[in-house]
Amino acid sequence: MSKEELAVINDSNDVKLEDESRRKFFGKTALIGAGAIAAPMSAAMFASTAQAKRKEAAMSPVVHPGELDEYYGFWSGGHSGEVRIMGVPSMRELMRIPVFNIDSATGWGITNESKAIKGDDYLAGDCHHPHMSMTDGRYNGKYVFINDKANTRVARIRCDVMKTDKILHVPNVQAIHGLRVQKVPYTKYVICNGEFEIPMNNDGKASLEDVSTYRSLFNVIDAETMEMAFQVMVDGNLDNTDADFDGKYFASTSYNSEMGMNLGEMISSERDHVVVFDLARCEAAVKAGKFKTYNGNDVPVLDGRKGSHLTRYIPVPKSPHGINTSPDGKYFIANGKLSPTVSIISIKKLPDLFNDKIKPRDTVIAEPELGLGPLHTAFDGRGNAYTTLFLDSQVAKWNVEDAIKAHNGEKVNYLRQKLDVHYQPGHNHTSQGESRDADGKWLVVLCKFSKDRFLPTGPLKPENDQLIDISGDVMKLVHDGPTFAEPHDCIMVHRSKIKTKKVWTRDDPMFAPTVAMAKKDGVNLTSDNKVIRDGKKVRVYMTSVAPVYGMESFKVKLGDEVTVVVTNLDMVEDVTHGFCMTNHGVQMEIGPQATASVTFIADKPGVQWYYCNWFCHALHMEMRGRMLVEA
Ligand code: CUK
Ligand code: CUA
């Protein structure tokens, strides 16, 4: 990469609102790098789009009071460590699901139930890729999976209650980045990439300077048990990933095929690669015991480096980022990032590649130029693709089959439209666009910078999630949505796919260990209010029915370890109670028919009030009681 190109990356943060200066800026970037747009729209196309513009009004993102959104959006909360549920098209934030973070409202990371899932190890996380489990290539409403790049974890969210129920620390790798699910026949596996290269073993004993010992691994997780199924060692690092619609192949981008340890080294090659994994061969190798283990754990690690029959390496330009499977199941599309192109890989040709009948580059059937900084591509199910151009601050709409025709020498324009977005888009995503149900209604573009689009909030500004109507021939921007750090990725799932519980059921696994503990103590959680002393440990069991706790006071001794277990007997939808012990950093949510518990040290003598912190009743303020701590 030349100095000029790097300057462009830096300059790109200085986009001005005024169209004039923006156009000048794009003029400049277009001259550098691999050049101007290859296939500009013809005059006739502009005329026809102008006509279309006049004919169609944009779909409205307005969802009137009392009306419901058509889609659930699952938004990554980035380095907030959470997942958010958005309503689309209103772009209203409906709920936050704490995952890797601590949440003051629900007590996630404070309650015993959440600690059992979360562990005590890290309080922070960096979420990128939320993806829902599928059956036959369609969302099945069961789980959403999300990665934690910061602490190398993968979590699962149960969609019946919209709570995290499993977190797995992925061994042998550092920084889980790209994550997707097996689409067909169903989500047996969650796949994800270890991005950063580390020595195998990473125990500090071998030379740490010897980069030739560093590896990245592709990770395959059993979606039901949330345990490691196997890992595949590759050449180069790994960035994003996706699965096909046949249940046969997974593909991942690598931006650091050089195995460089600094920026200059990482971007030195004109081409990096996409690694394709053959699932059946990998499973057979695990079964046959053809693996090694590392770092003292027993996770099977297959050797999928160059020359292995498990993988193939397809060279693509240059430091590719996103990889996206078209919903017709025909193509993996790798986004060139430092190349103005995307690479269209024919999935149909992969069997021949794996049987060595063709060369890796033979699978790349077109490489259309779209603009500067292509990062991610989404699809409308009508043959069009939408690629974010980070440096150009645009979305390019283009037609996949036309791009292939143009590649084969036919005189066709594959570019349909370029739309300015504000500013510097990362992912974009269409409604149901990664499934067979891609419906081509909405496109959400997750912009990294909002700059002047909202009232200024000081030096730290929100991201800007822009909603675009793609139902017609022309993309139309209809909404700007500020979001806090930082949605990298999202999915939009039709509301018909998701069935949530209105109240908890008493046999829910979320609090099964607490129910078991009560049983041991001889306590019936749905009727008893009891204090059980067990040496310095005190277990306080109480019920709650708006607006009272089943226990108006309880006595402990200074220094006792107190566990308060609250069971919410209310059957009414939306009547959630809280339990907060003042001056103890203790608070939690107890949903209708749920049990939740929290353990703390009674380290302050005297009267300590506890109260309900979820507004539940006209007499909510009176819903409180005393912990009497004897010195
Ligand atoms: S990544 Cu952030 S813009 Cu983590 Cu999918 Cu591309
Ligand atoms: Cu119970 Cu507020």
XYZ file of C-alpha atoms and ligand atoms in Angstrom:
639
model
C 0.000 0.000 0.000
C 1.420 3.361 -0.986
C 1.696 6.343 1.319
C -1.014 7.980 -0.741
C -3.375 5.098 -0.174
C -2.760 5.215 3.547
C -3.384 8.936 3.435
C -6.743 8.192 1.872
C -7.680 5.933 4.755
C -6.761 8.693 7.187
C -8.401 11.409 5.121
C -11.581 9.449 4.877
C -12.458 10.485 8.426
C -12.668 14.066 7.295
C -15.755 13.758 5.143
C -17.709 16.985 5.146
C -21.452 17.211 4.956
C -21.584 19.658 2.075
C -22.052 17.702 -1.093
C -19.500 19.795 -2.919
C -16.591 18.903 -0.674
C -17.740 15.300 -0.441
C -17.735 14.968 -4.204
C -14.263 16.505 -4.390
C -13.123 14.031 -1.794
C -14.515 11.108 -3.760
C -12.913 12.505 -6.889
C -9.604 12.350 -5.148
C -10.031 8.818 -3.830
C -11.219 7.603 -7.189
C -7.915 8.545 -8.758
C -5.856 6.675 -6.262
C -5.818 2.966 -5.548
C -7.127 0.677 -8.196
C -8.988 3.489 -9.817
C -12.324 4.821 -10.767
C -15.527 2.877 -10.953
C -15.345 0.409 -13.785
C -18.894 0.482 -15.017
C -20.575 3.808 -14.384
C -24.327 3.975 -14.818
C -25.348 4.856 -18.298
C -27.413 7.953 -19.051
C -30.331 5.689 -19.900
C -30.078 3.995 -16.547
C -30.055 7.292 -14.743
C -33.114 8.363 -16.687
C -34.966 5.182 -15.851
C -34.042 5.397 -12.174
C -35.233 8.992 -12.125
C -38.541 7.821 -13.526
C -38.762 5.086 -10.973
C -38.016 7.644 -8.295
C -40.965 9.710 -9.333
C -43.253 6.703 -9.443
C -42.511 5.129 -6.114
C -42.734 6.702 -2.735
C -40.418 5.142 -0.184
C -41.849 2.591 2.212
C -42.456 4.290 5.507
C -40.374 3.369 8.514
C -43.048 4.904 10.743
C -44.710 2.428 13.048
C -47.609 4.195 14.646
C -48.250 4.108 18.389
C -49.665 0.743 19.337
C -48.536 -0.906 16.117
C -45.842 -3.547 16.000
C -42.724 -3.789 13.870
C -42.541 -6.394 11.157
C -39.022 -7.586 12.025
C -36.992 -8.353 15.071
C -33.546 -6.907 14.621
C -30.709 -8.480 16.573
C -27.961 -5.913 16.853
C -24.481 -6.479 18.102
C -23.670 -4.127 20.963
C -19.989 -4.128 20.038
C -17.662 -3.318 22.887
C -20.665 -2.690 25.120
C -20.589 -6.485 25.320
C -24.341 -6.871 24.844
C -26.889 -7.677 22.143
C -29.822 -5.391 21.449
C -33.235 -6.155 20.047
C -34.454 -3.513 17.630
C -37.809 -3.196 15.981
C -37.521 -2.821 12.221
C -38.509 -0.651 10.443
C -39.137 1.707 13.363
C -35.545 1.244 14.560
C -36.855 1.475 18.101
C -34.648 -0.262 20.648
C -36.925 -2.880 22.229
C -34.605 -4.619 24.648
C -31.006 -5.131 25.642
C -29.680 -8.581 26.290
C -26.617 -8.445 28.517
C -24.131 -11.094 27.459
C -20.456 -10.469 28.255
C -21.081 -7.259 30.204
C -22.409 -6.550 33.672
C -25.922 -5.165 33.696
C -27.113 -3.093 36.599
C -30.807 -3.366 35.736
C -31.219 -7.103 35.360
C -28.348 -8.082 37.634
C -26.596 -9.928 34.824
C -23.165 -10.741 36.220
C -24.435 -10.082 39.770
C -26.993 -12.859 40.295
C -25.946 -16.439 40.983
C -27.883 -17.667 37.946
C -26.043 -15.329 35.563
C -22.667 -15.945 37.210
C -23.131 -19.677 36.686
C -23.469 -18.971 32.954
C -21.004 -16.141 32.681
C -18.316 -17.278 35.049
C -16.399 -14.717 37.049
C -13.524 -14.287 34.662
C -14.164 -11.145 32.625
C -16.593 -8.294 33.055
C -16.217 -6.920 29.537
C -16.652 -8.099 25.981
C -16.591 -7.040 22.358
C -19.501 -8.400 20.333
C -19.453 -8.392 16.540
C -21.609 -10.991 14.850
C -25.069 -11.994 16.056
C -26.523 -14.857 14.019
C -29.625 -16.958 14.466
C -29.857 -20.722 14.259
C -31.457 -22.072 11.092
C -33.343 -25.048 9.771
C -33.051 -25.725 6.051
C -31.501 -22.318 5.462
C -34.252 -20.397 7.246
C -34.225 -18.751 10.663
C -35.801 -21.078 13.213
C -36.231 -18.655 16.107
C -34.340 -20.823 18.575
C -30.979 -19.240 19.358
C -28.849 -16.218 18.551
C -25.097 -16.725 18.785
C -22.619 -13.910 19.367
C -18.831 -13.702 19.530
C -16.647 -11.882 22.051
C -13.535 -10.778 20.264
C -12.051 -9.223 23.411
C -11.980 -12.395 25.491
C -12.204 -15.172 22.902
C -15.688 -16.373 23.731
C -18.922 -17.360 22.034
C -22.302 -16.985 23.706
C -25.754 -18.281 22.973
C -29.007 -16.427 23.574
C -32.256 -18.326 24.017
C -34.899 -16.610 21.916
C -37.867 -17.887 23.951
C -36.833 -15.708 26.891
C -34.205 -13.517 25.180
C -31.544 -14.331 27.761
C -28.012 -15.617 27.407
C -27.863 -19.255 28.437
C -24.348 -20.445 27.519
C -20.908 -18.922 27.203
C -17.956 -20.880 25.873
C -14.332 -19.814 26.161
C -12.738 -21.043 22.936
C -9.366 -22.652 23.656
C -6.152 -22.562 21.585
C -6.971 -19.257 19.862
C -7.024 -15.549 20.544
C -9.834 -13.125 19.605
C -12.908 -14.799 18.098
C -13.982 -12.582 15.225
C -16.123 -13.818 12.303
C -19.042 -15.993 13.389
C -21.850 -17.674 11.473
C -23.964 -20.780 11.688
C -24.368 -23.900 9.621
C -27.491 -23.192 7.555
C -28.335 -26.605 6.099
C -29.756 -29.069 7.028
C -29.855 -27.241 10.393
C -27.517 -25.430 12.734
C -25.580 -28.353 14.084
C -22.476 -26.187 14.250
C -21.583 -22.608 15.011
C -18.456 -21.618 13.117
C -16.072 -18.870 14.105
C -12.573 -17.600 13.461
C -9.605 -17.085 15.739
C -8.253 -13.837 14.311
C -4.947 -13.256 16.049
C -2.047 -15.610 15.430
C -0.417 -17.268 18.459
C 2.208 -19.957 19.015
C 1.007 -23.553 19.306
C 1.336 -24.155 22.283
C 1.056 -20.671 23.700
C 2.655 -21.513 27.025
C 5.584 -19.110 26.880
C 8.097 -21.972 26.733
C 9.052 -21.933 23.054
C 10.540 -18.880 21.356
C 7.986 -16.081 21.326
C 9.842 -14.243 18.589
C 9.691 -17.150 16.146
C 6.656 -16.152 14.118
C 6.755 -19.396 12.144
C 5.193 -21.157 15.151
C 2.169 -18.809 15.157
C -1.196 -20.107 13.947
C -4.833 -19.133 13.614
C -7.568 -21.750 13.981
C -11.037 -22.149 12.503
C -13.431 -23.185 15.249
C -16.426 -25.475 15.031
C -18.770 -25.476 18.033
C -21.636 -27.859 18.716
C -24.633 -25.511 18.751
C -26.721 -27.600 21.173
C -24.095 -28.437 23.801
C -22.023 -25.282 23.211
C -18.859 -27.352 23.448
C -15.991 -27.445 20.996
C -16.506 -29.986 18.220
C -13.125 -29.451 16.557
C -10.702 -26.843 15.275
C -8.814 -26.533 12.010
C -5.316 -25.072 11.823
C -4.800 -22.873 8.772
C -2.123 -20.874 7.011
C -2.557 -17.139 7.442
C -4.973 -15.552 9.893
C -8.782 -15.616 9.739
C -11.249 -12.752 9.628
C -14.891 -13.304 8.603
C -16.729 -16.509 7.745
C -19.941 -17.871 6.256
C -21.549 -21.210 5.422
C -23.088 -22.513 2.198
C -26.694 -23.620 1.659
C -25.767 -27.256 1.018
C -24.312 -28.170 4.390
C -20.954 -28.940 2.784
C -18.614 -25.965 2.951
C -17.553 -23.123 5.179
C -15.440 -20.243 3.900
C -13.308 -17.698 5.743
C -11.361 -14.655 4.677
C -7.751 -14.106 5.671
C -6.329 -10.582 5.518
C -2.970 -11.585 6.883
C -1.840 -14.406 4.636
C 1.601 -12.838 5.061
C 1.537 -13.668 8.796
C 2.881 -10.175 9.285
C 3.246 -8.759 12.765
C 2.772 -5.126 11.842
C 0.601 -3.134 9.456
C 3.183 -2.853 6.712
C 3.814 -6.594 6.697
C 0.117 -7.475 6.889
C -0.784 -5.507 3.779
C 2.292 -6.268 1.707
C 0.757 -8.913 -0.605
C -1.507 -7.975 -3.492
C -3.533 -11.083 -2.815
C -4.525 -12.845 0.357
C -7.010 -15.696 0.341
C -10.312 -17.291 1.209
C -9.983 -20.661 2.957
C -12.734 -23.151 2.186
C -13.367 -25.997 4.635
C -14.915 -29.301 3.571
C -17.166 -30.261 6.475
C -17.544 -33.963 5.651
C -13.780 -34.421 5.312
C -13.186 -32.589 8.596
C -15.739 -34.730 10.428
C -14.216 -37.891 8.968
C -10.717 -36.806 10.056
C -11.921 -36.210 13.611
C -13.614 -39.612 13.631
C -10.462 -41.273 12.332
C -8.442 -39.627 15.084
C -6.291 -37.674 12.639
C -5.792 -34.700 14.900
C -3.507 -33.288 17.545
C -4.243 -31.523 20.796
C -2.585 -28.449 22.243
C -2.246 -26.402 25.396
C -3.213 -29.333 27.611
C -6.866 -29.560 26.517
C -8.471 -32.350 24.526
C -10.066 -30.382 21.690
C -9.236 -32.061 18.360
C -7.162 -29.772 16.142
C -7.037 -30.818 12.488
C -4.231 -29.712 10.223
C -5.838 -27.752 7.419
C -2.755 -25.920 6.253
C -1.885 -25.709 2.576
C -1.703 -29.152 1.004
C -4.321 -30.616 3.342
C -7.331 -32.392 1.810
C -9.558 -30.628 4.369
C -9.162 -27.139 2.935
C -8.532 -25.172 -0.216
C -6.988 -21.715 -0.454
C -8.439 -19.375 -3.053
C -6.282 -16.290 -3.703
C -8.288 -13.045 -3.714
C -7.253 -9.390 -3.602
C -6.413 -7.651 -1.161
C -6.771 -8.001 2.622
C -10.375 -9.232 2.163
C -12.810 -8.611 5.004
C -16.431 -9.790 4.831
C -17.525 -13.004 3.173
C -21.182 -13.461 2.329
C -23.143 -16.331 0.846
C -25.769 -15.330 -1.689
C -29.229 -16.526 -0.598
C -29.631 -18.566 -3.806
C -26.737 -20.646 -2.464
C -24.593 -20.109 -5.557
C -21.776 -17.845 -4.414
C -19.408 -16.882 -1.657
C -18.604 -13.212 -2.114
C -15.356 -11.967 -0.579
C -15.062 -8.215 -0.067
C -11.709 -6.785 -1.092
C -11.222 -3.988 1.468
C -7.944 -2.708 -0.008
C -9.032 -3.688 -3.500
C -12.020 -1.912 -5.100
C -13.379 -5.339 -6.040
C -15.335 -8.193 -4.604
C -14.489 -11.765 -5.597
C -17.381 -14.022 -6.603
C -16.561 -17.633 -5.788
C -18.759 -20.260 -7.422
C -19.840 -22.785 -4.802
C -20.821 -25.192 -7.591
C -17.157 -25.414 -8.581
C -15.897 -26.317 -5.123
C -16.296 -30.117 -5.496
C -14.019 -29.963 -8.541
C -11.551 -27.846 -6.606
C -11.488 -30.313 -3.723
C -11.000 -33.156 -6.227
C -8.105 -31.244 -7.807
C -9.802 -31.034 -11.197
C -9.495 -27.245 -11.297
C -7.181 -24.621 -9.841
C -8.231 -22.408 -6.904
C -8.538 -19.261 -9.049
C -10.858 -21.137 -11.449
C -13.567 -20.875 -8.793
C -13.477 -17.065 -8.953
C -15.966 -16.390 -11.730
C -16.007 -12.595 -11.540
C -14.307 -9.785 -9.697
C -16.443 -6.695 -10.255
C -15.100 -3.276 -9.313
C -17.476 -1.431 -7.030
C -15.583 1.412 -5.379
C -13.154 1.998 -2.561
C -13.061 -0.086 0.572
C -15.638 -2.862 0.035
C -16.273 -4.449 3.441
C -19.531 -6.417 3.467
C -22.225 -7.491 1.014
C -25.931 -8.124 1.526
C -28.600 -9.501 -0.837
C -32.208 -8.776 -1.734
C -33.238 -12.177 -3.078
C -33.851 -10.624 -6.506
C -30.299 -11.096 -7.724
C -28.923 -7.804 -6.448
C -26.129 -7.309 -3.989
C -25.405 -4.321 -1.756
C -21.813 -3.710 -0.829
C -20.583 -1.186 1.697
C -17.736 1.028 0.508
C -15.989 2.226 3.628
C -13.694 4.773 1.998
C -16.278 6.114 -0.417
C -18.973 6.319 2.296
C -21.393 4.664 -0.080
C -23.415 1.562 -0.672
C -23.071 0.083 -4.148
C -26.079 -1.808 -5.470
C -25.052 -4.223 -8.190
C -26.420 -7.241 -9.998
C -24.541 -10.479 -9.459
C -25.394 -12.243 -12.741
C -24.645 -9.079 -14.718
C -21.269 -8.824 -13.001
C -20.502 -12.379 -14.130
C -21.624 -11.549 -17.680
C -19.442 -8.442 -17.715
C -16.527 -10.515 -16.502
C -17.097 -12.817 -19.475
C -16.846 -9.894 -21.873
C -20.502 -9.016 -22.368
C -21.316 -5.332 -22.504
C -23.550 -4.990 -19.469
C -23.640 -2.594 -16.570
C -23.747 -4.457 -13.348
C -23.767 -1.344 -11.164
C -27.342 -0.295 -10.409
C -26.889 2.583 -8.008
C -24.549 4.150 -5.526
C -26.033 5.782 -2.472
C -24.203 8.097 -0.084
C -24.354 6.942 3.516
C -23.247 8.851 6.599
C -20.465 7.931 7.165
C -17.969 5.109 6.610
C -20.170 2.006 6.616
C -18.989 -1.321 8.003
C -21.590 -4.064 7.735
C -24.841 -3.712 5.952
C -27.667 -6.155 6.197
C -30.905 -6.856 4.358
C -34.112 -8.189 5.902
C -33.582 -11.977 6.210
C -30.835 -11.594 3.633
C -28.529 -14.314 4.874
C -31.306 -16.911 4.679
C -33.403 -18.436 1.910
C -36.128 -15.984 2.953
C -34.249 -12.896 1.745
C -37.183 -10.603 1.017
C -35.519 -7.491 -0.345
C -37.439 -4.961 1.713
C -34.972 -3.243 4.015
C -31.280 -2.600 4.144
C -29.606 -1.411 7.310
C -26.217 0.210 6.912
C -24.138 0.376 10.056
C -22.081 3.518 9.751
C -19.044 3.952 11.950
C -19.225 7.732 12.075
C -22.249 9.993 12.554
C -20.414 13.331 12.730
C -23.011 16.003 11.962
C -26.118 13.789 11.652
C -27.289 14.250 15.247
C -27.181 16.860 17.984
C -23.578 16.914 19.143
C -22.879 14.812 22.230
C -19.346 15.946 22.956
C -16.240 14.320 21.575
C -17.816 10.866 21.733
C -20.501 10.496 19.110
C -22.962 7.716 18.399
C -22.714 5.398 15.429
C -25.357 5.863 12.755
C -27.500 2.937 11.667
C -29.226 4.005 8.483
C -32.387 2.347 7.239
C -32.777 2.114 3.493
C -35.816 1.046 1.526
C -34.644 -1.421 -1.138
C -38.060 -2.686 -2.203
C -38.021 -0.723 -5.459
C -35.458 -0.156 -8.185
C -33.854 2.665 -6.271
C -32.412 2.626 -2.766
C -33.983 5.257 -0.560
C -32.602 6.412 2.756
C -35.523 6.693 5.187
C -34.102 6.844 8.693
C -31.011 7.725 10.714
C -30.632 5.753 13.925
C -28.041 6.693 16.527
C -26.582 3.742 18.414
C -24.074 3.396 21.190
C -20.794 1.560 20.770
C -20.895 -0.313 18.485
C -23.033 -2.383 16.190
C -20.740 -4.222 13.797
C -23.404 -6.467 12.446
C -27.084 -7.228 12.752
C -29.764 -9.511 11.426
C -33.426 -8.880 10.713
C -35.792 -11.752 11.347
C -39.476 -11.718 10.453
C -41.586 -11.589 13.584
C -43.455 -14.741 12.537
C -40.276 -16.740 13.210
C -40.031 -15.870 16.883
C -42.220 -17.066 19.745
C -41.346 -15.682 23.141
C -42.684 -16.703 26.526
C -44.971 -14.260 28.328
C -44.004 -15.491 31.773
C -41.327 -17.934 32.898
C -42.186 -21.563 33.492
C -41.210 -22.938 36.852
C -39.111 -25.719 35.346
C -36.848 -23.345 33.397
C -33.188 -24.450 33.355
C -32.069 -20.846 34.024
C -32.860 -21.219 37.714
C -32.907 -25.000 38.045
C -29.772 -25.040 40.285
C -31.444 -22.563 42.649
C -34.585 -24.708 42.719
C -32.402 -27.707 43.543
C -30.690 -25.778 46.359
C -34.088 -24.854 47.837
C -35.216 -28.446 47.671
C -32.140 -29.499 49.655
C -33.039 -26.849 52.229
C -36.584 -28.252 52.387
C -38.021 -25.024 51.016
C -40.987 -24.803 48.666
C -40.125 -21.728 46.595
C -43.680 -20.932 45.562
C -45.079 -20.848 49.092
C -42.370 -20.635 51.753
C -40.663 -17.613 53.234
C -37.798 -18.961 55.331
C -34.330 -18.210 56.621
C -31.915 -21.140 56.695
C -28.676 -20.787 58.620
C -25.745 -22.967 57.668
C -22.760 -21.810 59.764
C -21.759 -18.335 58.521
C -23.940 -18.849 55.462
C -27.515 -17.673 55.501
C -30.066 -18.435 52.815
C -33.110 -16.205 52.736
C -36.016 -17.505 50.673
C -38.838 -15.116 49.935
C -41.697 -14.727 47.509
C -42.921 -11.566 45.836
C -46.429 -10.580 44.802
C -47.041 -6.976 43.847
C -46.628 -4.912 45.976
C -45.121 -7.011 48.788
C -42.272 -9.371 49.475
C -43.244 -12.486 51.417
C -40.824 -11.395 54.147
C -40.842 -7.916 55.635
C -37.625 -8.408 57.560
C -34.937 -10.969 58.315
C -32.062 -11.133 60.776
C -28.410 -11.946 60.101
C -25.082 -11.436 61.876
C -22.381 -9.046 60.751
C -20.048 -10.800 58.339
C -22.537 -13.498 57.290
C -22.580 -14.580 53.682
C -26.185 -13.956 52.703
C -27.955 -15.490 49.729
C -31.326 -13.947 48.968
C -33.598 -16.045 46.764
C -36.706 -14.329 45.429
C -39.500 -16.128 43.609
C -41.947 -13.903 41.779
C -45.394 -15.436 42.127
C -47.105 -12.896 39.893
C -48.623 -14.562 36.855
C -49.334 -11.323 35.061
C -47.400 -10.522 31.900
C -44.929 -7.655 32.380
C -45.071 -7.611 36.194
C -41.375 -7.885 36.902
C -40.096 -7.238 40.394
C -36.650 -6.267 41.468
C -34.585 -6.912 44.552
C -32.091 -4.273 45.594
C -30.184 -4.280 48.872
C -29.205 -0.661 49.467
C -25.512 0.051 49.954
C -24.465 -3.464 48.937
C -24.159 -3.202 45.152
C -26.853 -5.828 44.883
C -29.755 -5.654 42.464
C -31.594 -7.960 40.131
C -34.646 -8.600 38.034
C -37.172 -11.285 38.906
C -39.580 -11.847 36.010
C -43.086 -13.209 36.504
C -42.851 -16.844 37.709
C -39.043 -16.668 37.846
C -36.645 -17.312 40.684
C -33.472 -15.279 41.018
C -30.801 -15.204 43.688
C -27.868 -13.094 44.752
C -25.119 -13.653 47.293
C -23.315 -10.935 49.238
C -21.597 -10.315 52.572
C -23.610 -8.541 55.232
C -20.689 -6.263 56.042
C -22.616 -3.292 57.440
C -24.270 -3.452 60.861
C -27.705 -2.101 61.641
C -30.832 -1.693 59.559
C -30.387 -2.238 55.839
C -33.448 -1.738 53.687
C -34.107 -3.760 50.594
C -36.584 -2.620 47.980
C -38.164 -3.450 44.663
C -36.498 -1.468 41.880
C -38.737 -2.450 38.966
C -41.877 -0.324 39.029
C -44.624 -2.892 39.527
C -47.622 -1.382 41.284
C -49.143 1.837 42.592
C -47.592 0.855 45.934
C -44.225 -0.008 44.404
C -42.479 2.524 46.655
C -43.805 0.624 49.667
C -42.493 -2.689 48.375
C -39.536 -2.931 50.727
C -38.219 -4.682 53.822
C -35.376 -4.706 56.344
C -32.299 -6.783 56.741
C -31.391 -6.491 60.432
C -27.670 -6.973 60.856
C -26.592 -7.668 64.427
C -23.075 -6.617 65.364
S -16.477 -6.775 11.348
Cu -16.822 -4.733 12.140
S -17.243 -3.792 10.195
Cu -16.119 -7.450 13.156
Cu -17.914 -8.136 10.776
Cu -16.706 -5.745 9.358
Cu -42.293 -4.947 42.926
Cu -41.759 -2.760 42.272
